[in-house]
Coordinates of C-alpha atoms in Angstrom, one line a residue:
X1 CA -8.6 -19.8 4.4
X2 CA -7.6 -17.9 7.4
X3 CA -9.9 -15.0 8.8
X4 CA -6.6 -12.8 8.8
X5 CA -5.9 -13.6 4.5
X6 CA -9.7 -13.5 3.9
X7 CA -10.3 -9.7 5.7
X8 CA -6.9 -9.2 3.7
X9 CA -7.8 -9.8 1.0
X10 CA -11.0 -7.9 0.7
X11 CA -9.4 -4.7 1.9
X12 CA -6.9 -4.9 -0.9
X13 CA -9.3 -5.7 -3.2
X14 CA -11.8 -2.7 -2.1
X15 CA -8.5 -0.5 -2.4
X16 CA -8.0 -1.4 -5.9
X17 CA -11.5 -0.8 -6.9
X18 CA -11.5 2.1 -5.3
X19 CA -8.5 3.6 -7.1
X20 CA -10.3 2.6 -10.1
X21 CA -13.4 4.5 -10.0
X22 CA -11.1 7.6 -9.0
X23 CA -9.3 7.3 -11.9
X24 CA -12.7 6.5 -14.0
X25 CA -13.9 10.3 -12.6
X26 CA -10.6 12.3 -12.5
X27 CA -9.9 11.0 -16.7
X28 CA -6.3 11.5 -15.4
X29 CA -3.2 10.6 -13.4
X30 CA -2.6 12.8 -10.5
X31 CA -0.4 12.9 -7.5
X32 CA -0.9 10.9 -4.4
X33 CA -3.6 8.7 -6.6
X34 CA -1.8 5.1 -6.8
X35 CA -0.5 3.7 -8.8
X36 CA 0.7 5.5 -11.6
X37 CA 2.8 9.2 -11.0
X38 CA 1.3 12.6 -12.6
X39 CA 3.7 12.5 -15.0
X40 CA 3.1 9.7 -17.0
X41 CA 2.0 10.0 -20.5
X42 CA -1.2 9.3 -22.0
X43 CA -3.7 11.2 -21.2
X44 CA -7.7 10.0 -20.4
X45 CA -7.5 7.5 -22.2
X46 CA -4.5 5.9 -20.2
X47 CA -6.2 6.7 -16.6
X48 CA -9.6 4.7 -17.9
X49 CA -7.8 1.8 -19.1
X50 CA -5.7 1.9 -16.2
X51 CA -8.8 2.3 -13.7
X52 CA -10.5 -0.4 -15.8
X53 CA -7.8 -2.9 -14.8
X54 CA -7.8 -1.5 -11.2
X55 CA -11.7 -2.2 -11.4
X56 CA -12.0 -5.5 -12.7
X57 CA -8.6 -7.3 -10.6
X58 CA -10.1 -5.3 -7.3
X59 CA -13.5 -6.9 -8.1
X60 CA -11.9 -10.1 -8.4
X61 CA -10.0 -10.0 -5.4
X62 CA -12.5 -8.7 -3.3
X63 CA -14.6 -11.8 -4.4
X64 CA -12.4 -14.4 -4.4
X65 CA -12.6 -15.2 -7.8
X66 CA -9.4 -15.7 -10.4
X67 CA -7.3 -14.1 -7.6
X68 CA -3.8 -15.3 -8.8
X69 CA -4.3 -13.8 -12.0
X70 CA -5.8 -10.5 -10.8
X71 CA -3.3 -10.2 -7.7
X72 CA -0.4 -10.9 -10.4
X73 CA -1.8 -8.5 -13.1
X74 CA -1.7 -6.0 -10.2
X75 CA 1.6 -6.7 -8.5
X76 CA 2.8 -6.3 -12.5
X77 CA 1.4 -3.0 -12.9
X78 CA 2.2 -1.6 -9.1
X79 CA 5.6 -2.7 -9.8
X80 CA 6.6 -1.4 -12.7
X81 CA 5.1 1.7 -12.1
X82 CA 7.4 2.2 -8.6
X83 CA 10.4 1.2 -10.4
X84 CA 9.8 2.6 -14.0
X85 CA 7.4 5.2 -13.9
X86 CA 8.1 6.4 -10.5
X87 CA 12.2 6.4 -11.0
X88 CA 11.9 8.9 -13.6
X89 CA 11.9 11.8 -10.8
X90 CA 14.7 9.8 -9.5
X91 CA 15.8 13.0 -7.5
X92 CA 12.4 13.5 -6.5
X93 CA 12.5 10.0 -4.6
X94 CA 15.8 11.1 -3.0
X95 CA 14.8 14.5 -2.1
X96 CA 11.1 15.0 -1.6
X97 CA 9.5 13.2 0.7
X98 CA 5.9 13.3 -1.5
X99 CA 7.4 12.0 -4.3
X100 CA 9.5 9.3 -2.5
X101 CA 6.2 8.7 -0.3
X102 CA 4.1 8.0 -3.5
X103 CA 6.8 6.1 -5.0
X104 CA 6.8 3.5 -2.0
X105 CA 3.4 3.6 -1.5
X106 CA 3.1 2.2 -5.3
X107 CA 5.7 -0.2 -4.0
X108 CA 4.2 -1.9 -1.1
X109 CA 0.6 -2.3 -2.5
X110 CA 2.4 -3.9 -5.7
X111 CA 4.5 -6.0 -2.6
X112 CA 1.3 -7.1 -1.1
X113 CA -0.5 -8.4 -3.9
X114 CA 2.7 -10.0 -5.4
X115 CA 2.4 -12.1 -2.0
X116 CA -1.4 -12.9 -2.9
X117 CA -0.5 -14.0 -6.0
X118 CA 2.4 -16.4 -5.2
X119 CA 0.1 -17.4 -1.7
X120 CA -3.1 -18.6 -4.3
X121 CA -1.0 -20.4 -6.6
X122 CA -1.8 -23.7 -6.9
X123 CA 0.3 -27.3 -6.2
X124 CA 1.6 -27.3 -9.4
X125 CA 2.5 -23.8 -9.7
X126 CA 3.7 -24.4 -5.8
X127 CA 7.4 -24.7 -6.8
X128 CA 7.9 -20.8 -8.8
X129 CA 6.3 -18.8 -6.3
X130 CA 8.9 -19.2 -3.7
X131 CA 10.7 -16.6 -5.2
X132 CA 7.6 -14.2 -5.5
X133 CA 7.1 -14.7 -1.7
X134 CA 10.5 -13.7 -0.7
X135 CA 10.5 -10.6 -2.9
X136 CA 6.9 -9.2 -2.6
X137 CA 7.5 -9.9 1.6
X138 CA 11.2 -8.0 1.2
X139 CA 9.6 -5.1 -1.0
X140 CA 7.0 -5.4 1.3
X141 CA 9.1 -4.9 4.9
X142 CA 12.0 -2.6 2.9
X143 CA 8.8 0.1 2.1
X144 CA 7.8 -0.1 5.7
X145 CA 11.4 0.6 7.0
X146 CA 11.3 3.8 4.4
X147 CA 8.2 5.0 5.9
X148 CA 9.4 4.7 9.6
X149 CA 12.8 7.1 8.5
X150 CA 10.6 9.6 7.0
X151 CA 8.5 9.7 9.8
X152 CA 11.9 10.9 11.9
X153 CA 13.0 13.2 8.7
X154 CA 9.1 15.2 8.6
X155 CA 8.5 14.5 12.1
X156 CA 7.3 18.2 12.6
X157 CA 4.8 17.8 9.5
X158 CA 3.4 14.4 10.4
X159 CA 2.5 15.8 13.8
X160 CA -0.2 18.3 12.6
X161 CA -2.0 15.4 10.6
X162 CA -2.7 13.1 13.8
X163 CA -5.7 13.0 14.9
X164 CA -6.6 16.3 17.7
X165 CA -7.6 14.1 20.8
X166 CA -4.9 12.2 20.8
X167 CA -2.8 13.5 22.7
X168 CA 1.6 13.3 22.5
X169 CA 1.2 14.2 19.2
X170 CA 5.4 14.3 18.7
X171 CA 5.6 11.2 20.7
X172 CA 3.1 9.4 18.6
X173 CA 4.8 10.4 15.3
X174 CA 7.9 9.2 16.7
X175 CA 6.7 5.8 18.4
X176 CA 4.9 4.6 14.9
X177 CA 8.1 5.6 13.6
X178 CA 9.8 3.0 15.7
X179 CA 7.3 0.4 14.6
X180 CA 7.5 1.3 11.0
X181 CA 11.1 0.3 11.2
X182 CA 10.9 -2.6 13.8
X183 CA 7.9 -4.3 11.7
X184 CA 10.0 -3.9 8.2
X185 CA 12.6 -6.0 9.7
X186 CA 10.8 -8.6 10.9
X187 CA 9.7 -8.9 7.9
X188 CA 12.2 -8.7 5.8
X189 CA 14.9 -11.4 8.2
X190 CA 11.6 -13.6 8.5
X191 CA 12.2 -13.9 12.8
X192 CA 8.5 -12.8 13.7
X193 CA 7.7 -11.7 10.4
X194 CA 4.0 -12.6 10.5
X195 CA 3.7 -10.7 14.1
X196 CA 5.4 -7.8 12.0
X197 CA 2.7 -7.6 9.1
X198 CA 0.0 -8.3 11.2
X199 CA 1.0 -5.3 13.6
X200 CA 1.2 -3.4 10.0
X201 CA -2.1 -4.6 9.0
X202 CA -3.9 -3.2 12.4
X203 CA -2.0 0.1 12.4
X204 CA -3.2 1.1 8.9
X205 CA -6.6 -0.1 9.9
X206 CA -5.9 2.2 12.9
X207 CA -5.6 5.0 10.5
X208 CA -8.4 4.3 8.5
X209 CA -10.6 4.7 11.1
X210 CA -9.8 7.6 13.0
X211 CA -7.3 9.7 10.9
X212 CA -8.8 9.2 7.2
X213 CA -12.4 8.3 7.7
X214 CA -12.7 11.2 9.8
X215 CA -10.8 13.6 6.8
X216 CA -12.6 11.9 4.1
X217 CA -15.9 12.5 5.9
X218 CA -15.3 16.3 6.5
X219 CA -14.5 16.9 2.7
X220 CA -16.1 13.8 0.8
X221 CA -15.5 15.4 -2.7
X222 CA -11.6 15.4 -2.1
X223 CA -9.9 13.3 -4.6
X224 CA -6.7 13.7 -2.4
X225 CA -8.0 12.4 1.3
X226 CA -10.1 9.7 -0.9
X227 CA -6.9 8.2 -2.4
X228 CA -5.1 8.7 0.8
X229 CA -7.7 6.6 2.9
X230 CA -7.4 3.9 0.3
X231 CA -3.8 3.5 0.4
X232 CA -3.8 3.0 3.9
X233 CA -6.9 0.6 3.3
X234 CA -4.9 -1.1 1.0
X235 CA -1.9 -1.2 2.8
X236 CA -3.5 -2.5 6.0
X237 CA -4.7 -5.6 3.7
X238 CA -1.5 -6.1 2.3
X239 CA -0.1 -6.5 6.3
X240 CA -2.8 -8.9 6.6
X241 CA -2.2 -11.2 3.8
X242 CA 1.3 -11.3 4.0
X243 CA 0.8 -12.1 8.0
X244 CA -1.5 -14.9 7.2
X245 CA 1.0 -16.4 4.5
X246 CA 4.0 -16.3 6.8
X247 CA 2.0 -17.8 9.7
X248 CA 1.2 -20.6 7.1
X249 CA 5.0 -20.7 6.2
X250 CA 5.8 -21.2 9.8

């Protein structure tokens, strides 16, 4: 196993368990907390059985044990939950960019481990995950291009949120942008698609560090820069893994 699908791997599976113990202490679904929207029905007990699965496939992942199963049991969940749960605010997705931001956010971790899952298959399950890797890589690369528009559409917005010392904060907004977009096609066509996830991979890792470690240390009982730190933790390891498994496809 590659360094790139092994660090991967464990930052997607810290992410899960991470959303799992949030949902464990909230007893609820909430905005911006992946994977399920605030609107969904059913109450505590919903959000503990849901952070129980989170829990136990993240530990799994993050261990290297059973991770076909655990990677498809979450690609199943973060997928239906972007195109089911999330689709009921259908306007919402068109119109506001939170809801359409937690809606793809939903949709690339579920993208990510969909890839994980099809990548660990075995030789004789080989020949029905080629299908997997094409879709979780094209939901994967199609989120990416989303998130590169909106960063043009709430340019403004995005600016105050980067980090104070660095400086160009416009230009920075914009220039991520760019890569957002450029990345999600590589991707997507295949031409330089591992370079693509990889450069995803390190730019959410970026973030991690010096934009939402940084917030999560300044308020460290905020459920909302928590779950914000972990998408991008998760999302980094989902750049990673899907980098390693199209190097391999190379």
């Amino acid at each position: 196993m590659s360094v790139t699908l092994r660090v991967g791997r464990s930052f997607l599976g810290i992410a899960m368990l991470g959303f799992g113990i949030e949902y464990f202490i909230l007893g609820r679904f909430v905005s911006g907390l992946a994977p399920v929207p605030p609107w969904t029905p059913g109450g505590r007990i919903a959000a503990y059985v849901t952070g129980a699965l989170l829990v136990a496939a993240g530990a799994c992942i993050a261990a290297g044990w059973q991770v076909r199963r655990a990677a498809g049991a979450l690609a199943f969940l973060f997928v239906l939950s972007a195109l089911v749960l999330h689709t009921q605010r259908f306007s919402g997705i068109l119109h506001s960019g939170n809801i359409r931001t937690g809606a793809f956010e939903a949709l690339a971790l579920g993208a990510a481990a969909l890839v994980l899952a099809a990548g660990a298959a075995t030789e004789g399950h080989r020949a029905t995950t080629g299908w997997a890797l094409w879709l979780g890589n094209f939901l994967f690369g199609f989120s990416m291009v989303i998130f590169g528009i909106q960063h043009f559409m709430y340019a403004a917005y995005i600016a105050t949120l980067v980090t104070p010392w660095i400086p160009g904060h416009l230009f920075f907004v914009y220039f991520t942008g760019c890569a957002f977009i450029a990345s999600g096609v590589l991707i997507i066509t295949g031409v330089k698609g591992s370079l693509g996830a990889l450069g995803m991979g390190v730019m959410f890792l970026l973030w991690v560090l010096v934009l939402h470690g940084p917030r999560v240390a300044a308020a460290l009982h905020n459920q909302g820069e928590w779950a914000s730190l972990l998408v991008a933790l998760g999302i980094s390891g989902g750049g990673f893994v899907i980098a390693a498994t199209l190097r391999n496809q190379d």
